Amino acid sequence: MSTAFVLEEQSNLVLKEVERTYENIQLMDISARGFALVRQPEYLFWSVKMANERNNDIFQNLDSLFALQDFKNPKFYSEVKKGLVDYTRKYAQMVVHLQANEDSLYMDLLKKDVGRYFWEVFNPFSQDVNSFEAKANADAQQSYEQAVMRNTMLQVLLILIGLPTLGWVIYRLEKDEKERKSLLMNVQTNNRQYLFDDGGADESEAKTI
């Protein structure tokens, strides 16, 4: 059963990392647009450094999880990796232009709509991963249910075997107890006979002779 739980946990982690992938795009987009509207440092809340660290973390985790699941060549995975790196580079350029008040250059980059191109590879990648993980979850659930069934059958079998054995043990214990009590009563009876028969009858017979 522990294996089923591990498989399910791996599947959930994969889906979480896929969600974080597109979330990173959204964070960069919102951060750049907010800073473009209000030129205050706090509005540039998602730095280029944070975006790059998120990218590295996501793909390290996904690479490891896909290997554990033996999920080979997810559809458009390499394109998603490249697309996210390219978008982050564009984001870094946008930040530089905005900080230098080069709004026209920022707008030129914004018009290229890099996010839309990323979505074109991310969407089929996400669907492929979700299909794989749905099957993995279903297999894990089936494995868990089979393990529960096997344990239930084993418990029933142990009960079926154990009840006759328990009955025989109880029977032997009761029989031994009865025999012990019978033996004890015989011993007590014999003791009383020897205690009250002090040999007087033999001495009387001897005098008569």
Short mmCIF file of C-alpha atoms in Angstrom, two decimals, residues 56-143:
data_model
loop_
_atom_site.label_atom_id
_atom_site.label_comp_id
_atom_site.label_asym_id
_atom_site.label_seq_id
_atom_site.Cartn_x
_atom_site.Cartn_y
_atom_site.Cartn_z
CA ASN A 56 15.82 25.95 -12.50
CA ASP A 57 13.85 24.58 -9.55
CA ILE A 58 10.89 23.55 -11.72
CA PHE A 59 12.89 21.70 -14.34
CA GLN A 60 15.19 19.99 -11.85
CA ASN A 61 12.10 18.68 -10.06
CA LEU A 62 10.32 17.65 -13.26
CA ASP A 63 13.41 15.90 -14.66
CA SER A 64 13.74 13.86 -11.45
CA LEU A 65 10.03 13.05 -11.20
CA PHE A 66 9.70 12.05 -14.86
CA ALA A 67 12.70 9.74 -14.43
CA LEU A 68 11.16 8.15 -11.33
CA GLN A 69 7.89 7.62 -13.20
CA ASP A 70 9.68 6.35 -16.32
CA PHE A 71 7.81 9.06 -18.25
CA LYS A 72 9.96 9.33 -21.34
CA ASN A 73 9.78 12.30 -23.71
CA PRO A 74 6.65 14.15 -22.56
CA LYS A 75 5.17 15.97 -25.52
CA PHE A 76 6.77 19.41 -26.12
CA TYR A 77 8.77 19.20 -22.88
CA SER A 78 12.01 20.43 -24.48
CA GLU A 79 10.07 23.21 -26.23
CA VAL A 80 8.52 24.27 -22.92
CA LYS A 81 11.98 24.42 -21.33
CA LYS A 82 13.31 26.55 -24.17
CA GLY A 83 10.18 28.69 -24.26
CA LEU A 84 10.35 29.51 -20.57
CA VAL A 85 14.04 30.41 -20.81
CA ASP A 86 13.35 32.64 -23.85
CA TYR A 87 10.46 34.35 -22.09
CA THR A 88 12.63 35.02 -19.04
CA ARG A 89 15.28 36.61 -21.24
CA LYS A 90 12.63 38.82 -22.84
CA TYR A 91 11.39 39.71 -19.38
CA ALA A 92 14.92 40.72 -18.35
CA GLN A 93 15.10 43.01 -21.41
CA MET A 94 11.71 44.51 -20.58
CA VAL A 95 12.86 45.30 -17.06
CA VAL A 96 16.03 46.97 -18.36
CA HIS A 97 14.02 49.10 -20.81
CA LEU A 98 11.48 50.11 -18.18
CA GLN A 99 14.13 51.02 -15.63
CA ALA A 100 15.82 53.16 -18.31
CA ASN A 101 12.45 54.73 -19.24
CA GLU A 102 12.74 53.25 -22.73
CA ASP A 103 9.02 52.69 -23.02
CA SER A 104 8.98 52.35 -26.81
CA LEU A 105 11.50 49.51 -26.69
CA TYR A 106 9.46 47.86 -23.93
CA MET A 107 6.34 48.14 -26.08
CA ASP A 108 8.16 46.59 -29.04
CA LEU A 109 8.94 43.54 -26.92
CA LEU A 110 5.41 43.44 -25.52
CA LYS A 111 3.89 43.45 -29.01
CA LYS A 112 5.82 40.30 -29.90
CA ASP A 113 3.51 38.49 -27.44
CA VAL A 114 6.04 35.87 -26.46
CA GLY A 115 3.57 34.51 -23.93
CA ARG A 116 1.18 33.42 -26.68
CA TYR A 117 3.91 31.42 -28.41
CA PHE A 118 4.81 29.82 -25.11
CA TRP A 119 1.18 28.83 -24.58
CA GLU A 120 1.16 27.05 -27.95
CA VAL A 121 3.75 24.56 -26.67
CA PHE A 122 2.78 24.62 -23.01
CA ASN A 123 -0.87 23.67 -23.61
CA PRO A 124 -0.21 20.33 -25.41
CA PHE A 125 2.60 19.61 -22.92
CA SER A 126 0.23 20.20 -20.01
CA GLN A 127 -2.47 18.00 -21.58
CA ASP A 128 0.00 15.18 -22.20
CA VAL A 129 1.29 15.33 -18.62
CA ASN A 130 -2.22 15.49 -17.16
CA SER A 131 -3.26 12.42 -19.18
CA PHE A 132 -0.19 10.48 -18.01
CA GLU A 133 -0.68 11.49 -14.37
CA ALA A 134 -4.41 10.69 -14.47
CA LYS A 135 -3.53 7.15 -15.58
CA ALA A 136 -0.76 6.96 -12.96
CA ASN A 137 -3.23 8.00 -10.26
CA ALA A 138 -5.77 5.46 -11.49
CA ASP A 139 -3.11 2.72 -11.45
CA ALA A 140 -2.03 3.76 -7.95
CA GLN A 141 -5.63 3.65 -6.74
CA GLN A 142 -6.14 0.22 -8.30
CA SER A 143 -2.91 -1.01 -6.71
#
